[in-house]
């Protein structure tokens, strides 16, 4: 499964990648903001994205993706520092499938990925 | 409003973040009020906040400790300040401020937006603030080293 990791922090991208490797994933593509993310969608089966990023933030990117007929059901997990209930509701409303607040553990990441992929199958 | 009510969620999230991502529980010391020129650092991750409260949230480390924290964070040996260390320190400030925001919205109905984190590098630096700001510093012990959580709020 090809996973697109989008975060402006290169450190966080590496931590997410290392964690994904620990839980059994190995095919990744990376982007540093929403614009780069949009340009890297080809063949992607799951997106893990930050919210607050320069140039184009994660929520704007999600809204853009959801307007595209080919990507209406592409699973998207938002992995962010934005921990407010209103933030989570807003993200889900605009097409995010699941939400993780940093800091995260491998267990939580695995659980949210499993849940998201299962929802897509249903 | 008691400043400690605002500062405590940042302390709590700092400890939680270090425990979750670094498997280490830093020990908070006594809170200091006001700018302190004796509490210097070599690398600082800082993030602006704006909303019901406005100011900055900073994490200030000595060089050696910043490298040690980054080594654990990235699971690789880092001995000198590089891009990874600077990114790690900024990202930690970001995670802590975002987590504290979640608590403050829920408990005190205080909401704010986060800016993009910035990292400052310079041996023995202190942070300066405009007049009319309140500064709170919480020292944390990690082994034999000390780092600081420094919060500046506009009055």
Tab-separated table of C-alpha atoms in Angstrom:
chain	number	residue	atom	x	y	z
A	1	UNK	CA	0.000	0.000	0.000
A	2	UNK	CA	1.434	3.359	-1.069
A	3	UNK	CA	1.120	5.933	1.721
A	4	UNK	CA	1.565	9.698	1.213
A	5	UNK	CA	3.038	11.391	4.300
A	6	UNK	CA	2.584	15.173	4.379
A	7	UNK	CA	4.188	17.278	7.115
A	8	UNK	CA	6.331	20.416	6.946
A	9	UNK	CA	8.583	18.956	9.653
A	10	UNK	CA	11.109	16.586	8.091
A	11	UNK	CA	11.664	15.128	11.570
A	12	UNK	CA	7.985	14.309	11.925
A	13	UNK	CA	7.897	12.743	8.439
A	14	UNK	CA	10.774	10.474	9.465
A	15	UNK	CA	9.097	9.545	12.741
A	16	UNK	CA	5.854	8.713	10.933
A	17	UNK	CA	7.782	6.698	8.325
A	18	UNK	CA	9.770	4.822	10.990
A	19	UNK	CA	6.554	4.076	12.876
A	20	UNK	CA	4.778	2.868	9.722
A	21	UNK	CA	7.719	0.557	8.996
A	22	UNK	CA	7.441	-0.854	12.522
A	23	UNK	CA	3.773	-1.698	11.939
A	24	UNK	CA	4.370	-3.317	8.556
A	25	UNK	CA	4.181	-0.657	5.816
A	26	UNK	CA	7.031	0.010	3.411
A	27	UNK	CA	5.878	2.044	0.385
A	28	UNK	CA	5.953	5.792	1.057
A	29	UNK	CA	5.979	9.088	-0.737
A	30	UNK	CA	6.598	12.340	1.153
A	31	UNK	CA	5.493	15.952	0.790
A	32	UNK	CA	6.269	19.062	2.854
A	33	UNK	CA	2.964	20.918	2.385
A	34	UNK	CA	-0.471	20.637	0.826
A	35	UNK	CA	0.651	21.799	-2.632
A	36	UNK	CA	3.382	19.186	-2.773
A	37	UNK	CA	0.851	16.651	-1.502
A	38	UNK	CA	-1.568	17.402	-4.357
A	39	UNK	CA	1.251	16.888	-6.844
A	40	UNK	CA	2.104	13.475	-5.364
A	41	UNK	CA	-1.317	11.777	-5.365
A	42	UNK	CA	-0.672	9.368	-8.254
A	43	UNK	CA	-1.076	5.777	-7.038
A	44	UNK	CA	-1.535	6.784	-3.388
A	45	UNK	CA	-3.904	4.584	-1.353
A	46	UNK	CA	-3.742	6.380	2.003
A	47	UNK	CA	-2.805	9.921	3.048
A	48	UNK	CA	-1.456	10.884	6.465
A	49	UNK	CA	-1.318	14.661	6.671
A	50	UNK	CA	-0.501	17.454	9.086
A	51	UNK	CA	-2.848	20.451	9.352
A	52	UNK	CA	-0.689	23.539	9.953
A	53	UNK	CA	1.787	23.877	7.115
A	54	UNK	CA	3.132	26.792	5.050
A	55	UNK	CA	2.005	27.427	1.435
A	56	UNK	CA	-1.058	25.173	1.588
A	57	UNK	CA	-2.368	23.782	4.890
A	58	UNK	CA	-3.727	20.270	5.305
A	59	UNK	CA	-7.397	21.216	5.487
A	60	UNK	CA	-7.260	23.266	2.267
A	61	UNK	CA	-5.565	20.323	0.606
A	62	UNK	CA	-8.260	17.903	1.842
A	63	UNK	CA	-11.025	20.173	0.511
A	64	UNK	CA	-9.250	20.299	-2.883
A	65	UNK	CA	-8.816	16.515	-2.971
A	66	UNK	CA	-12.470	15.893	-2.133
A	67	UNK	CA	-13.608	18.083	-5.050
A	68	UNK	CA	-11.783	15.750	-7.442
A	69	UNK	CA	-14.017	12.823	-8.546
A	70	UNK	CA	-11.107	10.346	-8.582
A	71	UNK	CA	-10.178	11.051	-4.964
A	72	UNK	CA	-13.573	11.323	-3.274
A	73	UNK	CA	-13.036	8.105	-1.300
A	74	UNK	CA	-9.246	8.184	-0.890
A	75	UNK	CA	-8.657	7.521	2.842
A	76	UNK	CA	-7.181	10.528	4.672
A	77	UNK	CA	-5.917	10.583	8.255
A	78	UNK	CA	-5.070	13.937	9.790
A	79	UNK	CA	-2.129	13.713	12.210
A	80	UNK	CA	-1.795	17.104	13.824
A	81	UNK	CA	-1.190	19.179	16.934
A	82	UNK	CA	-4.647	20.774	16.585
A	83	UNK	CA	-6.392	19.139	19.531
A	84	UNK	CA	-9.588	21.196	19.879
A	85	UNK	CA	-12.932	19.434	19.489
A	86	UNK	CA	-14.072	22.094	16.991
A	87	UNK	CA	-10.923	21.462	14.924
A	88	UNK	CA	-11.650	17.738	14.773
A	89	UNK	CA	-15.284	18.344	13.782
A	90	UNK	CA	-14.218	20.792	11.064
A	91	UNK	CA	-11.655	18.352	9.640
A	92	UNK	CA	-14.136	15.454	9.549
A	93	UNK	CA	-16.803	17.719	8.016
A	94	UNK	CA	-14.484	18.545	5.142
A	95	UNK	CA	-13.593	14.963	4.315
A	96	UNK	CA	-10.934	13.721	6.745
A	97	UNK	CA	-11.675	10.071	7.591
A	98	UNK	CA	-9.771	9.850	10.862
A	99	UNK	CA	-7.893	12.118	13.238
A	100	UNK	CA	-4.818	11.670	15.445
A	101	UNK	CA	-3.484	14.287	17.843
A	102	UNK	CA	0.313	14.444	18.270
A	103	UNK	CA	2.099	12.990	20.152
A	104	UNK	CA	1.121	9.538	18.948
A	105	UNK	CA	2.131	5.960	19.657
A	106	UNK	CA	2.599	3.168	17.086
A	107	UNK	CA	-0.454	1.451	18.591
A	108	UNK	CA	-2.696	4.463	17.974
A	109	UNK	CA	-1.396	4.933	14.426
A	110	UNK	CA	-2.023	1.253	13.609
A	111	UNK	CA	-5.488	1.337	15.150
A	112	UNK	CA	-6.494	4.451	13.189
A	113	UNK	CA	-5.125	3.087	9.894
A	114	UNK	CA	-6.941	-0.240	10.385
A	115	UNK	CA	-10.153	1.588	11.277
A	116	UNK	CA	-9.879	3.926	8.273
A	117	UNK	CA	-9.207	1.160	5.771
A	118	UNK	CA	-12.005	-0.943	7.209
A	119	UNK	CA	-14.442	1.974	6.854
A	120	UNK	CA	-13.469	2.305	3.189
A	121	UNK	CA	-14.292	-1.383	2.570
A	122	UNK	CA	-17.737	-1.111	4.199
B	1	UNK	CA	-7.403	34.616	35.791
B	2	UNK	CA	-4.584	32.786	37.561
B	3	UNK	CA	-1.594	32.501	35.179
B	4	UNK	CA	-0.861	29.030	36.540
B	5	UNK	CA	-4.243	27.851	35.244
B	6	UNK	CA	-3.016	28.744	31.766
B	7	UNK	CA	0.532	27.451	32.230
B	8	UNK	CA	-0.416	24.067	33.725
B	9	UNK	CA	-1.814	22.556	30.480
B	10	UNK	CA	1.489	23.402	28.746
B	11	UNK	CA	3.419	21.690	31.570
B	12	UNK	CA	1.094	18.708	31.436
B	13	UNK	CA	1.410	18.370	27.641
B	14	UNK	CA	5.201	18.727	27.794
B	15	UNK	CA	5.450	15.835	30.236
B	16	UNK	CA	2.952	13.754	28.212
B	17	UNK	CA	4.822	14.428	24.934
B	18	UNK	CA	8.202	13.495	26.402
B	19	UNK	CA	6.745	10.350	27.960
B	20	UNK	CA	4.991	9.299	24.737
B	21	UNK	CA	7.675	10.108	22.190
B	22	UNK	CA	10.896	9.965	24.208
B	23	UNK	CA	9.928	7.452	26.887
B	24	UNK	CA	11.231	9.845	29.539
B	25	UNK	CA	9.445	11.858	32.214
B	26	UNK	CA	11.077	15.264	32.768
B	27	UNK	CA	10.710	16.664	36.275
B	28	UNK	CA	9.246	20.184	36.549
B	29	UNK	CA	10.901	22.668	38.921
B	30	UNK	CA	9.548	25.765	40.559
B	31	UNK	CA	7.790	28.242	38.259
B	32	UNK	CA	9.630	31.566	37.818
B	33	UNK	CA	7.845	34.760	36.919
B	34	UNK	CA	9.373	37.505	34.786
B	35	UNK	CA	12.234	37.576	32.300
B	36	UNK	CA	15.393	35.928	33.667
B	37	UNK	CA	18.771	36.767	32.160
B	38	UNK	CA	20.440	33.995	34.175
B	39	UNK	CA	18.415	31.267	32.458
B	40	UNK	CA	20.211	31.015	29.136
B	41	UNK	CA	19.893	28.427	26.390
B	42	UNK	CA	21.619	27.510	23.128
B	43	UNK	CA	18.678	26.449	20.993
B	44	UNK	CA	15.044	27.501	21.289
B	45	UNK	CA	11.914	26.279	19.541
B	46	UNK	CA	9.216	28.927	19.676
B	47	UNK	CA	5.659	29.147	18.405
B	48	UNK	CA	3.327	32.116	18.345
B	49	UNK	CA	-0.235	31.861	19.625
B	50	UNK	CA	-3.048	34.320	18.926
B	51	UNK	CA	-6.687	34.364	20.064
B	52	UNK	CA	-8.250	34.554	23.536
B	53	UNK	CA	-4.642	34.598	24.756
B	54	UNK	CA	-1.729	35.811	22.636
B	55	UNK	CA	2.028	35.456	22.932
B	56	UNK	CA	4.691	32.812	22.448
B	57	UNK	CA	5.453	29.341	23.780
B	58	UNK	CA	9.136	28.426	23.767
B	59	UNK	CA	11.208	25.378	24.597
B	60	UNK	CA	14.820	26.284	25.409
B	61	UNK	CA	17.621	23.722	25.522
B	62	UNK	CA	21.361	23.571	26.029
B	63	UNK	CA	23.130	22.139	22.933
B	64	UNK	CA	23.977	18.754	24.408
B	65	UNK	CA	20.453	18.107	25.664
B	66	UNK	CA	18.874	19.189	22.357
B	67	UNK	CA	21.089	16.630	20.585
B	68	UNK	CA	20.207	13.953	23.153
B	69	UNK	CA	16.474	14.614	22.824
B	70	UNK	CA	16.698	14.590	19.014
B	71	UNK	CA	18.669	11.330	19.098
B	72	UNK	CA	15.885	9.646	21.063
B	73	UNK	CA	13.169	11.285	18.961
B	74	UNK	CA	14.712	10.065	15.677
B	75	UNK	CA	16.229	6.869	17.015
B	76	UNK	CA	19.723	7.706	15.718
B	77	UNK	CA	22.876	9.155	17.241
B	78	UNK	CA	23.132	12.938	16.832
B	79	UNK	CA	26.076	14.725	18.467
B	80	UNK	CA	26.053	18.184	16.893
B	81	UNK	CA	23.327	20.687	16.144
B	82	UNK	CA	22.037	20.126	12.609
B	83	UNK	CA	18.805	20.602	10.683
B	84	UNK	CA	17.251	17.573	12.409
B	85	UNK	CA	17.881	18.997	15.876
B	86	UNK	CA	16.492	22.389	14.894
B	87	UNK	CA	13.423	20.767	13.357
B	88	UNK	CA	12.893	18.522	16.397
B	89	UNK	CA	13.007	21.413	18.873
B	90	UNK	CA	10.498	23.415	16.801
B	91	UNK	CA	8.214	20.429	16.369
B	92	UNK	CA	8.221	19.708	20.112
B	93	UNK	CA	7.131	23.312	20.811
B	94	UNK	CA	4.396	22.855	18.205
B	95	UNK	CA	3.110	19.582	19.692
B	96	UNK	CA	3.068	20.968	23.239
B	97	UNK	CA	1.298	24.211	22.286
B	98	UNK	CA	-1.286	22.325	20.201
B	99	UNK	CA	-1.966	19.836	22.985
B	100	UNK	CA	-2.296	22.584	25.597
B	101	UNK	CA	-4.742	24.387	23.333
B	102	UNK	CA	-6.976	21.309	23.342
B	103	UNK	CA	-7.033	21.282	27.163
B	104	UNK	CA	-7.534	25.054	27.467
B	105	UNK	CA	-10.486	25.030	25.053
B	106	UNK	CA	-12.150	22.229	27.003
B	107	UNK	CA	-11.469	23.404	30.544
B	108	UNK	CA	-11.375	27.218	30.384
B	109	UNK	CA	-12.970	27.895	26.980
B	110	UNK	CA	-9.736	29.619	25.913
B	111	UNK	CA	-9.079	29.194	22.200
B	112	UNK	CA	-6.205	30.369	20.024
B	113	UNK	CA	-4.519	29.750	16.689
B	114	UNK	CA	-0.979	28.422	16.361
B	115	UNK	CA	1.642	29.923	14.070
B	116	UNK	CA	4.329	27.904	12.272
B	117	UNK	CA	7.172	27.074	14.730
B	118	UNK	CA	10.539	28.822	14.510
B	119	UNK	CA	13.908	27.683	15.889
B	120	UNK	CA	16.544	30.064	17.251
B	121	UNK	CA	20.182	29.009	17.523
B	122	UNK	CA	22.842	30.911	19.499
B	123	UNK	CA	25.022	29.985	22.451
B	124	UNK	CA	23.825	31.401	25.762
B	125	UNK	CA	20.903	33.392	24.430
B	126	UNK	CA	17.897	34.785	26.277
B	127	UNK	CA	14.579	35.812	24.743
B	128	UNK	CA	13.378	39.418	24.707
B	129	UNK	CA	9.738	40.491	24.875
B	130	UNK	CA	7.815	43.737	24.396
B	131	UNK	CA	6.750	45.820	27.393
B	132	UNK	CA	3.379	44.813	28.770
B	133	UNK	CA	4.050	41.082	28.546
B	134	UNK	CA	3.956	38.498	31.327
B	135	UNK	CA	6.682	35.865	31.231
B	136	UNK	CA	6.491	32.513	33.012
B	137	UNK	CA	9.394	30.056	32.999
B	138	UNK	CA	9.176	26.429	34.096
B	139	UNK	CA	12.527	24.653	34.444
B	140	UNK	CA	12.549	20.901	33.748
B	141	UNK	CA	15.223	18.421	34.768
B	142	UNK	CA	16.221	15.644	32.414
B	143	UNK	CA	19.023	13.669	34.031
B	144	UNK	CA	21.721	16.171	34.969
B	145	UNK	CA	20.553	18.780	32.435
B	146	UNK	CA	17.918	21.481	32.604
B	147	UNK	CA	15.698	22.901	29.896
B	148	UNK	CA	12.984	25.526	30.067
B	149	UNK	CA	9.385	25.931	29.029
B	150	UNK	CA	8.960	29.684	28.638
B	151	UNK	CA	5.565	31.252	28.025
B	152	UNK	CA	5.107	34.925	27.231
B	153	UNK	CA	1.552	36.281	27.274
B	154	UNK	CA	0.454	39.708	26.164
B	155	UNK	CA	-1.263	41.472	29.083
